[in-house]
């Protein structure tokens, strides 16, 4: 008891808690010292209670903070998931619209549209050339595979929104590749691409030629409309190293390599690609 104040210690959930009660006033003047002691005691008690409450508030804040972080994380994950679903739905809708458009057209209409695209590419499309001068470095099986790749290249280019103008150079009538293309590819003679006997060196100015070879130190980053991009028509299961690169160096033409190492899986089997992989 301090002055007229009674201090009681009460156990609350196993912890001591101090309660303050006002005792009945006695007759007479209160002493100044007693008042000071009373106020000091009450202050101390209140300070104890405030500290306890402050400690509880801190824990509550930490709990609220943790919940807030979890809530934000959950919101972010939901947002990412929703965007992914939306992109998928948009892609699917575009595919359905294209399918709907194609379904409204007859095969004849589609053929006309495709032919118009390929003829337009002859005037303004980017140019790629398949150098078929390396027949001597391939066996019959490899030549057949090359003919199949030319067929797939043409099929992929036909379906493209912005097709390339394709050249087949050093393409000798009656030669091994020509004969295999006729045997394997139905309608090959009606393919809308330039098939010429001349070498690419005789067909294009050398300053416009870029020979694409995996052994070049220069990385191809952009397609320039005034350039012609030459691929070596070579299926070499035995992997004849630097064959196309050496040929390009001997002919003093610019070389470049596709950015496979920069943008694709770094595996040795991806170093040499088919024409279809390149055009996709």
PDB file of C-alpha atoms in Angstrom:
ATOM      1  CA  UNK A   1       0.000   0.000   0.000  1.00  0.00           C
ATOM      2  CA  UNK A   2       1.306   3.417  -0.990  1.00  0.00           C
ATOM      3  CA  UNK A   3      -0.679   6.256   0.540  1.00  0.00           C
ATOM      4  CA  UNK A   4      -4.315   5.505  -0.111  1.00  0.00           C
ATOM      5  CA  UNK A   5      -3.394   3.130  -2.943  1.00  0.00           C
ATOM      6  CA  UNK A   6      -3.364  -0.626  -2.523  1.00  0.00           C
ATOM      7  CA  UNK A   7      -1.096  -2.640  -4.832  1.00  0.00           C
ATOM      8  CA  UNK A   8      -2.106  -6.247  -5.372  1.00  0.00           C
ATOM      9  CA  UNK A   9      -0.140  -8.886  -7.212  1.00  0.00           C
ATOM     10  CA  UNK A  10      -2.416 -11.081  -9.279  1.00  0.00           C
ATOM     11  CA  UNK A  11      -1.350 -14.078 -11.394  1.00  0.00           C
ATOM     12  CA  UNK A  12      -2.647 -13.808 -14.968  1.00  0.00           C
ATOM     13  CA  UNK A  13      -1.828 -16.722 -17.269  1.00  0.00           C
ATOM     14  CA  UNK A  14       1.117 -17.626 -15.105  1.00  0.00           C
ATOM     15  CA  UNK A  15       2.665 -14.124 -15.150  1.00  0.00           C
ATOM     16  CA  UNK A  16       2.531 -11.575 -12.273  1.00  0.00           C
ATOM     17  CA  UNK A  17       0.291  -8.647 -12.890  1.00  0.00           C
ATOM     18  CA  UNK A  18      -0.043  -5.632 -10.590  1.00  0.00           C
ATOM     19  CA  UNK A  19      -3.474  -4.127  -9.956  1.00  0.00           C
ATOM     20  CA  UNK A  20      -4.111  -0.800  -8.322  1.00  0.00           C
ATOM     21  CA  UNK A  21      -7.031  -0.179  -5.980  1.00  0.00           C
ATOM     22  CA  UNK A  22      -7.943   3.014  -4.143  1.00  0.00           C
ATOM     23  CA  UNK A  23      -8.244   2.469  -0.367  1.00  0.00           C
ATOM     24  CA  UNK A  24     -10.752   4.402   1.753  1.00  0.00           C
ATOM     25  CA  UNK A  25      -9.473   7.856   2.660  1.00  0.00           C
ATOM     26  CA  UNK A  26      -8.501   8.522   6.238  1.00  0.00           C
ATOM     27  CA  UNK A  27      -9.285  11.741   8.017  1.00  0.00           C
ATOM     28  CA  UNK A  28      -6.631  14.345   8.058  1.00  0.00           C
ATOM     29  CA  UNK A  29      -4.345  16.090   5.649  1.00  0.00           C
ATOM     30  CA  UNK A  30      -2.350  13.952   3.284  1.00  0.00           C
ATOM     31  CA  UNK A  31       1.376  14.394   3.539  1.00  0.00           C
ATOM     32  CA  UNK A  32       3.287  15.812   0.606  1.00  0.00           C
ATOM     33  CA  UNK A  33       5.848  13.002   0.726  1.00  0.00           C
ATOM     34  CA  UNK A  34       3.110  10.420   0.656  1.00  0.00           C
ATOM     35  CA  UNK A  35       1.576  12.054  -2.426  1.00  0.00           C
ATOM     36  CA  UNK A  36       4.908  12.009  -4.170  1.00  0.00           C
ATOM     37  CA  UNK A  37       5.465   8.356  -3.271  1.00  0.00           C
ATOM     38  CA  UNK A  38       1.939   7.564  -4.456  1.00  0.00           C
ATOM     39  CA  UNK A  39       2.435   9.238  -7.819  1.00  0.00           C
ATOM     40  CA  UNK A  40       5.820   7.639  -8.213  1.00  0.00           C
ATOM     41  CA  UNK A  41       4.423   4.202  -7.471  1.00  0.00           C
ATOM     42  CA  UNK A  42       1.528   4.608  -9.858  1.00  0.00           C
ATOM     43  CA  UNK A  43       3.901   5.813 -12.544  1.00  0.00           C
ATOM     44  CA  UNK A  44       6.125   2.805 -12.040  1.00  0.00           C
ATOM     45  CA  UNK A  45       3.179   0.470 -12.160  1.00  0.00           C
ATOM     46  CA  UNK A  46       1.864   2.106 -15.297  1.00  0.00           C
ATOM     47  CA  UNK A  47       5.317   1.911 -16.819  1.00  0.00           C
ATOM     48  CA  UNK A  48       5.405  -1.821 -16.135  1.00  0.00           C
ATOM     49  CA  UNK A  49       2.011  -2.266 -17.719  1.00  0.00           C
ATOM     50  CA  UNK A  50       2.997  -0.134 -20.725  1.00  0.00           C
ATOM     51  CA  UNK A  51       6.172  -2.164 -21.229  1.00  0.00           C
ATOM     52  CA  UNK A  52       4.196  -5.388 -21.166  1.00  0.00           C
ATOM     53  CA  UNK A  53       1.716  -3.979 -23.619  1.00  0.00           C
ATOM     54  CA  UNK A  54       4.507  -2.594 -25.779  1.00  0.00           C
ATOM     55  CA  UNK A  55       6.155  -6.025 -25.930  1.00  0.00           C
ATOM     56  CA  UNK A  56       2.864  -7.588 -26.977  1.00  0.00           C
ATOM     57  CA  UNK A  57       2.351  -4.882 -29.596  1.00  0.00           C
ATOM     58  CA  UNK A  58       5.800  -5.575 -31.081  1.00  0.00           C
ATOM     59  CA  UNK A  59       4.991  -9.260 -31.438  1.00  0.00           C
ATOM     60  CA  UNK A  60       1.668  -8.353 -32.993  1.00  0.00           C
ATOM     61  CA  UNK A  61       3.417  -6.048 -35.475  1.00  0.00           C
ATOM     62  CA  UNK A  62       5.858  -8.777 -36.429  1.00  0.00           C
ATOM     63  CA  UNK A  63       2.973 -11.156 -36.918  1.00  0.00           C
ATOM     64  CA  UNK A  64       1.146  -8.593 -39.047  1.00  0.00           C
ATOM     65  CA  UNK A  65       4.313  -7.955 -41.055  1.00  0.00           C
ATOM     66  CA  UNK A  66       4.760 -11.653 -41.781  1.00  0.00           C
ATOM     67  CA  UNK A  67       1.134 -11.942 -42.839  1.00  0.00           C
ATOM     68  CA  UNK A  68       1.534  -8.873 -45.072  1.00  0.00           C
ATOM     69  CA  UNK A  69       4.584 -10.352 -46.811  1.00  0.00           C
ATOM     70  CA  UNK A  70       2.776 -13.642 -47.367  1.00  0.00           C
ATOM     71  CA  UNK A  71      -0.266 -11.805 -48.676  1.00  0.00           C
ATOM     72  CA  UNK A  72       1.841  -9.796 -51.146  1.00  0.00           C
ATOM     73  CA  UNK A  73       3.675 -12.915 -52.258  1.00  0.00           C
ATOM     74  CA  UNK A  74       0.383 -14.718 -52.792  1.00  0.00           C
ATOM     75  CA  UNK A  75      -0.954 -11.760 -54.768  1.00  0.00           C
ATOM     76  CA  UNK A  76       2.171 -11.682 -56.963  1.00  0.00           C
ATOM     77  CA  UNK A  77       1.964 -15.428 -57.640  1.00  0.00           C
ATOM     78  CA  UNK A  78      -1.714 -15.120 -58.556  1.00  0.00           C
ATOM     79  CA  UNK A  79      -0.937 -12.201 -60.879  1.00  0.00           C
ATOM     80  CA  UNK A  80       1.815 -14.124 -62.673  1.00  0.00           C
ATOM     81  CA  UNK A  81      -0.409 -17.184 -63.018  1.00  0.00           C
ATOM     82  CA  UNK A  82      -3.281 -15.061 -64.358  1.00  0.00           C
ATOM     83  CA  UNK A  83      -1.020 -13.413 -66.956  1.00  0.00           C
ATOM     84  CA  UNK A  84       0.281 -16.795 -68.059  1.00  0.00           C
ATOM     85  CA  UNK A  85      -3.249 -18.110 -68.490  1.00  0.00           C
ATOM     86  CA  UNK A  86      -4.247 -14.950 -70.360  1.00  0.00           C
ATOM     87  CA  UNK A  87      -1.319 -15.289 -72.787  1.00  0.00           C
ATOM     88  CA  UNK A  88      -2.189 -18.924 -73.378  1.00  0.00           C
ATOM     89  CA  UNK A  89      -5.826 -18.057 -74.023  1.00  0.00           C
ATOM     90  CA  UNK A  90      -4.825 -15.246 -76.401  1.00  0.00           C
ATOM     91  CA  UNK A  91      -2.537 -17.582 -78.329  1.00  0.00           C
ATOM     92  CA  UNK A  92      -5.241 -20.228 -78.512  1.00  0.00           C
ATOM     93  CA  UNK A  93      -7.801 -17.677 -79.688  1.00  0.00           C
ATOM     94  CA  UNK A  94      -5.442 -16.471 -82.412  1.00  0.00           C
ATOM     95  CA  UNK A  95      -4.917 -20.049 -83.516  1.00  0.00           C
ATOM     96  CA  UNK A  96      -8.669 -20.658 -83.560  1.00  0.00           C
ATOM     97  CA  UNK A  97      -9.283 -17.479 -85.570  1.00  0.00           C
ATOM     98  CA  UNK A  98      -6.667 -18.559 -88.099  1.00  0.00           C
ATOM     99  CA  UNK A  99      -8.218 -22.007 -88.298  1.00  0.00           C
ATOM    100  CA  UNK A 100     -11.639 -20.431 -88.755  1.00  0.00           C
ATOM    101  CA  UNK A 101     -10.334 -18.243 -91.562  1.00  0.00           C
ATOM    102  CA  UNK A 102      -8.689 -21.194 -93.273  1.00  0.00           C
ATOM    103  CA  UNK A 103     -11.851 -23.249 -92.882  1.00  0.00           C
ATOM    104  CA  UNK A 104     -13.789 -20.551 -94.744  1.00  0.00           C
ATOM    105  CA  UNK A 105     -11.362 -20.748 -97.662  1.00  0.00           C
ATOM    106  CA  UNK A 106     -11.176 -23.520-100.176  1.00  0.00           C
ATOM    107  CA  UNK A 107      -7.915 -25.316-100.941  1.00  0.00           C
ATOM    108  CA  UNK A 108      -7.794 -23.438-104.191  1.00  0.00           C
ATOM    109  CA  UNK A 109      -8.086 -20.103-102.368  1.00  0.00           C
ATOM    110  CA  UNK A 110      -5.276 -21.101 -99.980  1.00  0.00           C
ATOM    111  CA  UNK A 111      -3.062 -22.071-102.898  1.00  0.00           C
ATOM    112  CA  UNK A 112      -3.658 -18.702-104.538  1.00  0.00           C
ATOM    113  CA  UNK A 113      -2.829 -16.821-101.322  1.00  0.00           C
ATOM    114  CA  UNK A 114       0.333 -18.883-100.762  1.00  0.00           C
ATOM    115  CA  UNK A 115       1.491 -18.361-104.313  1.00  0.00           C
ATOM    116  CA  UNK A 116       0.947 -14.605-104.023  1.00  0.00           C
ATOM    117  CA  UNK A 117       3.062 -14.507-100.834  1.00  0.00           C
ATOM    118  CA  UNK A 118       5.930 -16.410-102.435  1.00  0.00           C
ATOM    119  CA  UNK A 119       5.855 -14.280-105.592  1.00  0.00           C
ATOM    120  CA  UNK A 120       5.850 -11.134-103.476  1.00  0.00           C
ATOM    121  CA  UNK A 121       8.902 -12.477-101.600  1.00  0.00           C
ATOM    122  CA  UNK A 122      10.719 -12.666-104.932  1.00  0.00           C
ATOM    123  CA  UNK A 123      10.434  -8.892-105.216  1.00  0.00           C
ATOM    124  CA  UNK A 124      10.948  -7.722-101.640  1.00  0.00           C
ATOM    125  CA  UNK A 125      11.566 -10.652 -99.315  1.00  0.00           C
ATOM    126  CA  UNK A 126      14.839 -11.442 -97.511  1.00  0.00           C
ATOM    127  CA  UNK A 127      17.055 -13.822 -99.480  1.00  0.00           C
ATOM    128  CA  UNK A 128      18.609 -17.132 -98.516  1.00  0.00           C
ATOM    129  CA  UNK A 129      20.673 -19.377-100.750  1.00  0.00           C
ATOM    130  CA  UNK A 130      21.492 -23.088-100.518  1.00  0.00           C
ATOM    131  CA  UNK A 131      24.939 -23.770-101.930  1.00  0.00           C
ATOM    132  CA  UNK A 132      24.746 -27.216-103.560  1.00  0.00           C
ATOM    133  CA  UNK A 133      28.332 -27.351-104.798  1.00  0.00           C
ATOM    134  CA  UNK A 134      29.500 -29.932-102.251  1.00  0.00           C
ATOM    135  CA  UNK A 135      27.942 -33.083-103.689  1.00  0.00           C
ATOM    136  CA  UNK A 136      31.333 -34.778-103.840  1.00  0.00           C
ATOM    137  CA  UNK A 137      31.572 -34.662-100.036  1.00  0.00           C
ATOM    138  CA  UNK A 138      28.358 -36.681 -99.515  1.00  0.00           C
ATOM    139  CA  UNK A 139      27.311 -40.282-100.019  1.00  0.00           C
ATOM    140  CA  UNK A 140      23.935 -41.368-101.435  1.00  0.00           C
ATOM    141  CA  UNK A 141      22.263 -41.538 -98.024  1.00  0.00           C
ATOM    142  CA  UNK A 142      23.388 -38.017 -97.141  1.00  0.00           C
ATOM    143  CA  UNK A 143      22.188 -36.704-100.511  1.00  0.00           C
ATOM    144  CA  UNK A 144      18.740 -38.215 -99.846  1.00  0.00           C
ATOM    145  CA  UNK A 145      18.642 -36.513 -96.463  1.00  0.00           C
ATOM    146  CA  UNK A 146      19.585 -33.211 -98.077  1.00  0.00           C
ATOM    147  CA  UNK A 147      16.742 -33.570-100.593  1.00  0.00           C
ATOM    148  CA  UNK A 148      14.324 -34.202 -97.701  1.00  0.00           C
ATOM    149  CA  UNK A 149      15.601 -31.081 -95.906  1.00  0.00           C
ATOM    150  CA  UNK A 150      15.014 -28.970 -99.023  1.00  0.00           C
ATOM    151  CA  UNK A 151      11.422 -30.246 -99.137  1.00  0.00           C
ATOM    152  CA  UNK A 152      10.843 -29.365 -95.463  1.00  0.00           C
ATOM    153  CA  UNK A 153      12.478 -25.976 -95.937  1.00  0.00           C
ATOM    154  CA  UNK A 154      10.123 -25.146 -98.782  1.00  0.00           C
ATOM    155  CA  UNK A 155       7.087 -26.369 -96.816  1.00  0.00           C
ATOM    156  CA  UNK A 156       8.014 -24.228 -93.796  1.00  0.00           C
ATOM    157  CA  UNK A 157       8.631 -21.189 -95.983  1.00  0.00           C
ATOM    158  CA  UNK A 158       5.225 -21.585 -97.680  1.00  0.00           C
ATOM    159  CA  UNK A 159       3.473 -21.418 -94.299  1.00  0.00           C
ATOM    160  CA  UNK A 160       5.427 -18.384 -93.123  1.00  0.00           C
ATOM    161  CA  UNK A 161       3.696 -15.011 -92.906  1.00  0.00           C
ATOM    162  CA  UNK A 162       6.803 -13.334 -94.320  1.00  0.00           C
ATOM    163  CA  UNK A 163       8.516 -15.934 -96.510  1.00  0.00           C
ATOM    164  CA  UNK A 164      12.086 -15.795 -97.816  1.00  0.00           C
ATOM    165  CA  UNK A 165      13.155 -15.825-101.419  1.00  0.00           C
ATOM    166  CA  UNK A 166      15.020 -19.135-101.738  1.00  0.00           C
ATOM    167  CA  UNK A 167      17.808 -19.873-104.207  1.00  0.00           C
ATOM    168  CA  UNK A 168      19.265 -23.275-105.022  1.00  0.00           C
ATOM    169  CA  UNK A 169      22.657 -22.604-106.613  1.00  0.00           C
ATOM    170  CA  UNK A 170      25.027 -25.051-108.350  1.00  0.00           C
ATOM    171  CA  UNK A 171      21.866 -27.062-108.967  1.00  0.00           C
ATOM    172  CA  UNK A 172      22.794 -29.202-111.954  1.00  0.00           C
ATOM    173  CA  UNK A 173      19.903 -30.809-113.923  1.00  0.00           C
ATOM    174  CA  UNK A 174      20.337 -34.575-113.943  1.00  0.00           C
ATOM    175  CA  UNK A 175      22.838 -34.384-111.088  1.00  0.00           C
ATOM    176  CA  UNK A 176      22.556 -36.491-107.908  1.00  0.00           C
ATOM    177  CA  UNK A 177      20.706 -33.849-105.868  1.00  0.00           C
ATOM    178  CA  UNK A 178      18.379 -32.882-108.700  1.00  0.00           C
ATOM    179  CA  UNK A 179      17.456 -36.524-109.333  1.00  0.00           C
ATOM    180  CA  UNK A 180      16.855 -37.182-105.635  1.00  0.00           C
ATOM    181  CA  UNK A 181      14.690 -34.068-105.250  1.00  0.00           C
ATOM    182  CA  UNK A 182      12.518 -35.179-108.172  1.00  0.00           C
ATOM    183  CA  UNK A 183      12.235 -38.696-106.741  1.00  0.00           C
ATOM    184  CA  UNK A 184      11.398 -37.700-103.161  1.00  0.00           C
ATOM    185  CA  UNK A 185       9.406 -34.481-103.533  1.00  0.00           C
ATOM    186  CA  UNK A 186       6.023 -34.496-105.254  1.00  0.00           C
ATOM    187  CA  UNK A 187       5.491 -31.372-107.342  1.00  0.00           C
ATOM    188  CA  UNK A 188       9.119 -30.326-107.022  1.00  0.00           C
ATOM    189  CA  UNK A 189       9.183 -28.776-110.492  1.00  0.00           C
ATOM    190  CA  UNK A 190       6.424 -26.354-109.450  1.00  0.00           C
ATOM    191  CA  UNK A 191       8.260 -25.128-106.326  1.00  0.00           C
ATOM    192  CA  UNK A 192       8.388 -21.322-106.300  1.00  0.00           C
ATOM    193  CA  UNK A 193      12.116 -20.871-105.732  1.00  0.00           C
ATOM    194  CA  UNK A 194      15.072 -19.989-107.921  1.00  0.00           C
ATOM    195  CA  UNK A 195      16.910 -23.109-109.150  1.00  0.00           C
ATOM    196  CA  UNK A 196      20.039 -22.162-111.058  1.00  0.00           C
ATOM    197  CA  UNK A 197      23.194 -23.897-112.295  1.00  0.00           C
ATOM    198  CA  UNK A 198      25.390 -20.899-111.483  1.00  0.00           C
ATOM    199  CA  UNK A 199      27.433 -20.616-108.319  1.00  0.00           C
ATOM    200  CA  UNK A 200      26.306 -18.123-105.712  1.00  0.00           C
ATOM    201  CA  UNK A 201      29.604 -16.311-106.400  1.00  0.00           C
ATOM    202  CA  UNK A 202      28.477 -15.625-109.968  1.00  0.00           C
ATOM    203  CA  UNK A 203      24.920 -14.748-108.990  1.00  0.00           C
ATOM    204  CA  UNK A 204      25.469 -12.143-106.264  1.00  0.00           C
ATOM    205  CA  UNK A 205      28.014  -9.357-105.634  1.00  0.00           C
ATOM    206  CA  UNK A 206      30.539 -10.564-103.066  1.00  0.00           C
ATOM    207  CA  UNK A 207      29.970  -7.617-100.748  1.00  0.00           C
ATOM    208  CA  UNK A 208      26.340  -8.731-100.320  1.00  0.00           C
ATOM    209  CA  UNK A 209      27.158 -12.367 -99.464  1.00  0.00           C
ATOM    210  CA  UNK A 210      27.175 -13.683 -95.884  1.00  0.00           C
ATOM    211  CA  UNK A 211      28.130 -17.351 -95.700  1.00  0.00           C
ATOM    212  CA  UNK A 212      26.616 -18.931 -92.577  1.00  0.00           C
ATOM    213  CA  UNK A 213      28.956 -21.461 -91.029  1.00  0.00           C
ATOM    214  CA  UNK A 214      29.180 -22.727 -87.415  1.00  0.00           C
ATOM    215  CA  UNK A 215      32.943 -22.111 -87.392  1.00  0.00           C
ATOM    216  CA  UNK A 216      32.730 -18.334 -87.894  1.00  0.00           C
ATOM    217  CA  UNK A 217      33.723 -15.939 -85.086  1.00  0.00           C
ATOM    218  CA  UNK A 218      31.105 -13.393 -86.147  1.00  0.00           C
ATOM    219  CA  UNK A 219      27.616 -13.827 -84.652  1.00  0.00           C
ATOM    220  CA  UNK A 220      24.580 -13.076 -86.843  1.00  0.00           C
ATOM    221  CA  UNK A 221      22.319 -10.723 -84.879  1.00  0.00           C
ATOM    222  CA  UNK A 222      20.202  -9.009 -87.555  1.00  0.00           C
ATOM    223  CA  UNK A 223      18.910  -9.803 -91.045  1.00  0.00           C
ATOM    224  CA  UNK A 224      19.810  -7.066 -93.519  1.00  0.00           C
ATOM    225  CA  UNK A 225      17.539  -6.787 -96.565  1.00  0.00           C
ATOM    226  CA  UNK A 226      20.430  -6.046 -98.941  1.00  0.00           C
ATOM    227  CA  UNK A 227      22.360  -9.172 -97.921  1.00  0.00           C
ATOM    228  CA  UNK A 228      22.152 -12.740 -99.210  1.00  0.00           C
ATOM    229  CA  UNK A 229      22.573 -15.436 -96.556  1.00  0.00           C
ATOM    230  CA  UNK A 230      24.193 -18.597 -97.901  1.00  0.00           C
ATOM    231  CA  UNK A 231      23.913 -22.015 -96.260  1.00  0.00           C
ATOM    232  CA  UNK A 232      26.148 -24.887 -97.200  1.00  0.00           C
ATOM    233  CA  UNK A 233      24.048 -27.678 -98.741  1.00  0.00           C
ATOM    234  CA  UNK A 234      25.897 -30.330 -96.830  1.00  0.00           C
ATOM    235  CA  UNK A 235      24.702 -33.289 -94.759  1.00  0.00           C
ATOM    236  CA  UNK A 236      27.887 -34.727 -93.329  1.00  0.00           C
ATOM    237  CA  UNK A 237      27.281 -37.481 -90.812  1.00  0.00           C
ATOM    238  CA  UNK A 238      31.044 -37.859 -90.517  1.00  0.00           C
ATOM    239  CA  UNK A 239      31.266 -34.133 -89.588  1.00  0.00           C
ATOM    240  CA  UNK A 240      33.909 -32.662 -91.876  1.00  0.00           C
ATOM    241  CA  UNK A 241      35.179 -29.775 -89.786  1.00  0.00           C
ATOM    242  CA  UNK A 242      35.445 -26.241 -91.190  1.00  0.00           C
ATOM    243  CA  UNK A 243      34.594 -27.323 -94.726  1.00  0.00           C
ATOM    244  CA  UNK A 244      32.149 -24.472 -95.414  1.00  0.00           C
ATOM    245  CA  UNK A 245      34.220 -21.977 -93.446  1.00  0.00           C
ATOM    246  CA  UNK A 246      37.372 -22.791 -95.418  1.00  0.00           C
ATOM    247  CA  UNK A 247      35.505 -22.484 -98.705  1.00  0.00           C
ATOM    248  CA  UNK A 248      34.109 -19.072 -97.717  1.00  0.00           C
ATOM    249  CA  UNK A 249      37.577 -17.881 -96.659  1.00  0.00           C
ATOM    250  CA  UNK A 250      39.088 -19.018 -99.950  1.00  0.00           C
ATOM    251  CA  UNK A 251      36.405 -17.091-101.841  1.00  0.00           C
ATOM    252  CA  UNK A 252      36.914 -13.946 -99.697  1.00  0.00           C
ATOM    253  CA  UNK A 253      33.293 -13.618 -98.578  1.00  0.00           C
ATOM    254  CA  UNK A 254      31.977 -12.538 -95.214  1.00  0.00           C
ATOM    255  CA  UNK A 255      31.064 -15.286 -92.739  1.00  0.00           C
ATOM    256  CA  UNK A 256      28.787 -15.459 -89.720  1.00  0.00           C
ATOM    257  CA  UNK A 257      27.318 -18.064 -87.447  1.00  0.00           C
ATOM    258  CA  UNK A 258      23.805 -18.370 -86.086  1.00  0.00           C
ATOM    259  CA  UNK A 259      23.531 -17.312 -82.396  1.00  0.00           C
ATOM    260  CA  UNK A 260      22.891 -20.885 -81.259  1.00  0.00           C
ATOM    261  CA  UNK A 261      25.231 -20.721 -78.276  1.00  0.00           C
ATOM    262  CA  UNK A 262      23.654 -17.464 -77.134  1.00  0.00           C
ATOM    263  CA  UNK A 263      19.981 -18.406 -77.437  1.00  0.00           C
ATOM    264  CA  UNK A 264      19.741 -22.201 -77.503  1.00  0.00           C
ATOM    265  CA  UNK A 265      20.758 -25.149 -75.334  1.00  0.00           C
ATOM    266  CA  UNK A 266      24.521 -25.531 -75.275  1.00  0.00           C
ATOM    267  CA  UNK A 267      24.906 -29.041 -76.567  1.00  0.00           C
ATOM    268  CA  UNK A 268      27.264 -30.259 -79.248  1.00  0.00           C
ATOM    269  CA  UNK A 269      24.489 -31.933 -81.220  1.00  0.00           C
ATOM    270  CA  UNK A 270      22.866 -28.551 -81.872  1.00  0.00           C
ATOM    271  CA  UNK A 271      25.944 -27.145 -83.585  1.00  0.00           C
ATOM    272  CA  UNK A 272      24.851 -28.430 -86.986  1.00  0.00           C
ATOM    273  CA  UNK A 273      21.222 -27.805 -87.898  1.00  0.00           C
ATOM    274  CA  UNK A 274      18.953 -28.748 -90.749  1.00  0.00           C
ATOM    275  CA  UNK A 275      17.487 -26.042 -92.988  1.00  0.00           C
ATOM    276  CA  UNK A 276      14.103 -26.523 -91.320  1.00  0.00           C
ATOM    277  CA  UNK A 277      15.569 -25.747 -87.869  1.00  0.00           C
ATOM    278  CA  UNK A 278      17.131 -22.589 -89.265  1.00  0.00           C
ATOM    279  CA  UNK A 279      13.997 -21.315 -90.993  1.00  0.00           C
ATOM    280  CA  UNK A 280      11.620 -22.075 -88.106  1.00  0.00           C
TER     281      UNK A 280
END
